[in-house]
Short mmCIF file of C-alpha atoms in Angstrom, two decimals:
data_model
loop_
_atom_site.label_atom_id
_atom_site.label_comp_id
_atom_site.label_asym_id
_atom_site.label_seq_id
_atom_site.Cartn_x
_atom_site.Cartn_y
_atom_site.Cartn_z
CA UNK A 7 15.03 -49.62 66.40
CA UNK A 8 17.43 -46.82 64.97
CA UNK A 9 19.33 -47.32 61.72
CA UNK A 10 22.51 -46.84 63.27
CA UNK A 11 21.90 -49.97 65.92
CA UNK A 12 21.00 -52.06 63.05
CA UNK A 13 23.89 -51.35 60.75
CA UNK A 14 25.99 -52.10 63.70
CA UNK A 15 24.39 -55.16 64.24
CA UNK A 16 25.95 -55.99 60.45
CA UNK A 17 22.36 -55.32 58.89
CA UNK A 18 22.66 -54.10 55.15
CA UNK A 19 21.20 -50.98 54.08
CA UNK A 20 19.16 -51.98 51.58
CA UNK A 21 17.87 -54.35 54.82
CA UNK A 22 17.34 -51.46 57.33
CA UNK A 23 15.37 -49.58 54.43
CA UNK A 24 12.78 -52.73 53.82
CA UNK A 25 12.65 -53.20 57.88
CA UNK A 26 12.26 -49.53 58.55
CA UNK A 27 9.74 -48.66 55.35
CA UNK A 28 12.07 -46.35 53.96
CA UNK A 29 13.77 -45.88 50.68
CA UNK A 30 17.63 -47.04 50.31
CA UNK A 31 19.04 -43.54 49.53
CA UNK A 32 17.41 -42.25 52.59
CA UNK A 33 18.78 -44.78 55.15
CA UNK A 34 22.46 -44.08 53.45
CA UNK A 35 21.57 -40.31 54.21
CA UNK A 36 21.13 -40.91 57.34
CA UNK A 37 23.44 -42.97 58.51
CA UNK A 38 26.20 -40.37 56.86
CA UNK A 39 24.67 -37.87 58.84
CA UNK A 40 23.35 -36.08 55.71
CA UNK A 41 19.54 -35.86 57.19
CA UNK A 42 17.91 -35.68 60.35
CA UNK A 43 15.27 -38.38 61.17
CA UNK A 44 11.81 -36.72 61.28
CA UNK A 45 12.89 -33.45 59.54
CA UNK A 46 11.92 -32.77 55.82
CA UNK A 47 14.33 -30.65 53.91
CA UNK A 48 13.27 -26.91 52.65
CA UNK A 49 13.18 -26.10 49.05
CA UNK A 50 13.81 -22.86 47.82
CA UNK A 51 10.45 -20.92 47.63
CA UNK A 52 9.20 -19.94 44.07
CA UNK A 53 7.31 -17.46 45.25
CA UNK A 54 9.61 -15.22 46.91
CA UNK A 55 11.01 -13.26 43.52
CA UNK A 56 7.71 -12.55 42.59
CA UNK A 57 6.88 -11.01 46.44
CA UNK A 58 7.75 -7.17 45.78
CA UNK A 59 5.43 -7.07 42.42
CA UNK A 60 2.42 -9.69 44.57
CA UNK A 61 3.03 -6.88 47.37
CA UNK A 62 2.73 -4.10 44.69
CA UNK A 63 -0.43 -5.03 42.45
CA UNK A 64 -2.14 -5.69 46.19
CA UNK A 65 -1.32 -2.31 47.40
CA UNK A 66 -2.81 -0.82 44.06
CA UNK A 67 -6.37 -2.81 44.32
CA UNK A 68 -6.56 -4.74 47.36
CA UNK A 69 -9.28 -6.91 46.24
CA UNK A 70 -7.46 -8.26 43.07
CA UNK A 71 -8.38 -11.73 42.74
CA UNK A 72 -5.95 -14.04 43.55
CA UNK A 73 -6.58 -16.23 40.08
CA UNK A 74 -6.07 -12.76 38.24
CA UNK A 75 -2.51 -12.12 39.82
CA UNK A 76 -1.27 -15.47 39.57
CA UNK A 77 -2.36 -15.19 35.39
CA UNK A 78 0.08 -12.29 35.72
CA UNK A 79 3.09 -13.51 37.85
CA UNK A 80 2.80 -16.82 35.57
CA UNK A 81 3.69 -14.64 32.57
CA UNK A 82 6.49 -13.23 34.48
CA UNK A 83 8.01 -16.84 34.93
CA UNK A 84 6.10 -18.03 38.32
CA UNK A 85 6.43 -21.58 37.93
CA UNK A 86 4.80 -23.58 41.22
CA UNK A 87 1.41 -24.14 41.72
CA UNK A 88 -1.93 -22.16 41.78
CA UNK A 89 -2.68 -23.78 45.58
CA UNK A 90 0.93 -23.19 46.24
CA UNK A 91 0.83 -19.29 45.31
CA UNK A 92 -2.39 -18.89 46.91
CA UNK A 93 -1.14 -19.51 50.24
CA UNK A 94 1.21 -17.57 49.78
CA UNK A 95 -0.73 -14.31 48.92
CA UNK A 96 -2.45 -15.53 52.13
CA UNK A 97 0.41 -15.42 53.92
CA UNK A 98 1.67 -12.27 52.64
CA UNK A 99 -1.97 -10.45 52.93
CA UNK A 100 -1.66 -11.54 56.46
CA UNK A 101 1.45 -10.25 57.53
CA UNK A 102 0.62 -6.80 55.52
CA UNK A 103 -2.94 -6.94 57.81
CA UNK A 104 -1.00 -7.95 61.00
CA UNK A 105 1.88 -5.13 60.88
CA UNK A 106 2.05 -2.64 63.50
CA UNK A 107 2.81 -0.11 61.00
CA UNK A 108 0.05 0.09 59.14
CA UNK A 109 -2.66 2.14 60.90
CA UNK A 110 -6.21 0.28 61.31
CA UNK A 111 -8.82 0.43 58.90
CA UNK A 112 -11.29 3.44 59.17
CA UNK A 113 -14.04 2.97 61.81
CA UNK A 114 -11.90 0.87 64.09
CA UNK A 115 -10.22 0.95 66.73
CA UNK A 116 -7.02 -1.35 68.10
#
């Protein structure tokens, strides 16, 4: 059953939270329309300040380890998490890989 039914059927919110397995706060969100059921709110990404310089130092060497630039980007104030940065250096390596405007490796053909 929805939150909104059950606070209209006089049901508490501290009651809806316990019935539904969800935290007080959240319910209260919901119901004044602050959240969407089923959708997680974005944080700001840590990693994006540090992209240009990530984009740089892989440019330069290409097989920099990923442990050895997130040593460096930590000293420049990086503050989430090794697992966190890796995927995005993934992410990033990926996209560099994928764009049409970088011509293909040597010895292959698209």
């Amino acid at each position: 059953m929805d939150a909104h039914a059950l606070r209209r059927q006089g049901w508490t919110i501290s009651a809806i939270a316990r019935h539904l397995g969800r935290d007080r706060k959240t319910i209260r969100a919901y119901l004044n329309g602050e959240r969407t059921p089923g959708q997680r709110r974005e944080g700001p990404d840590a990693f994006v300040p540090f992209l240009p310089y990530c984009r740089q130092r892989l440019a330069d060497d290409p097989h920099l380890w990923a442990s050895t630039l997130f040593d460096e980007v930590s000293e420049l104030g990086y503050e989430g998490a090794y697992s966190t940065f890796t995927r995005a250096c993934v992410d990033t390596r990926s996209a560099r890989i994928a764009s049409p405007a970088m011509p293909p490796p040597a010895g292959t053909s698209r």
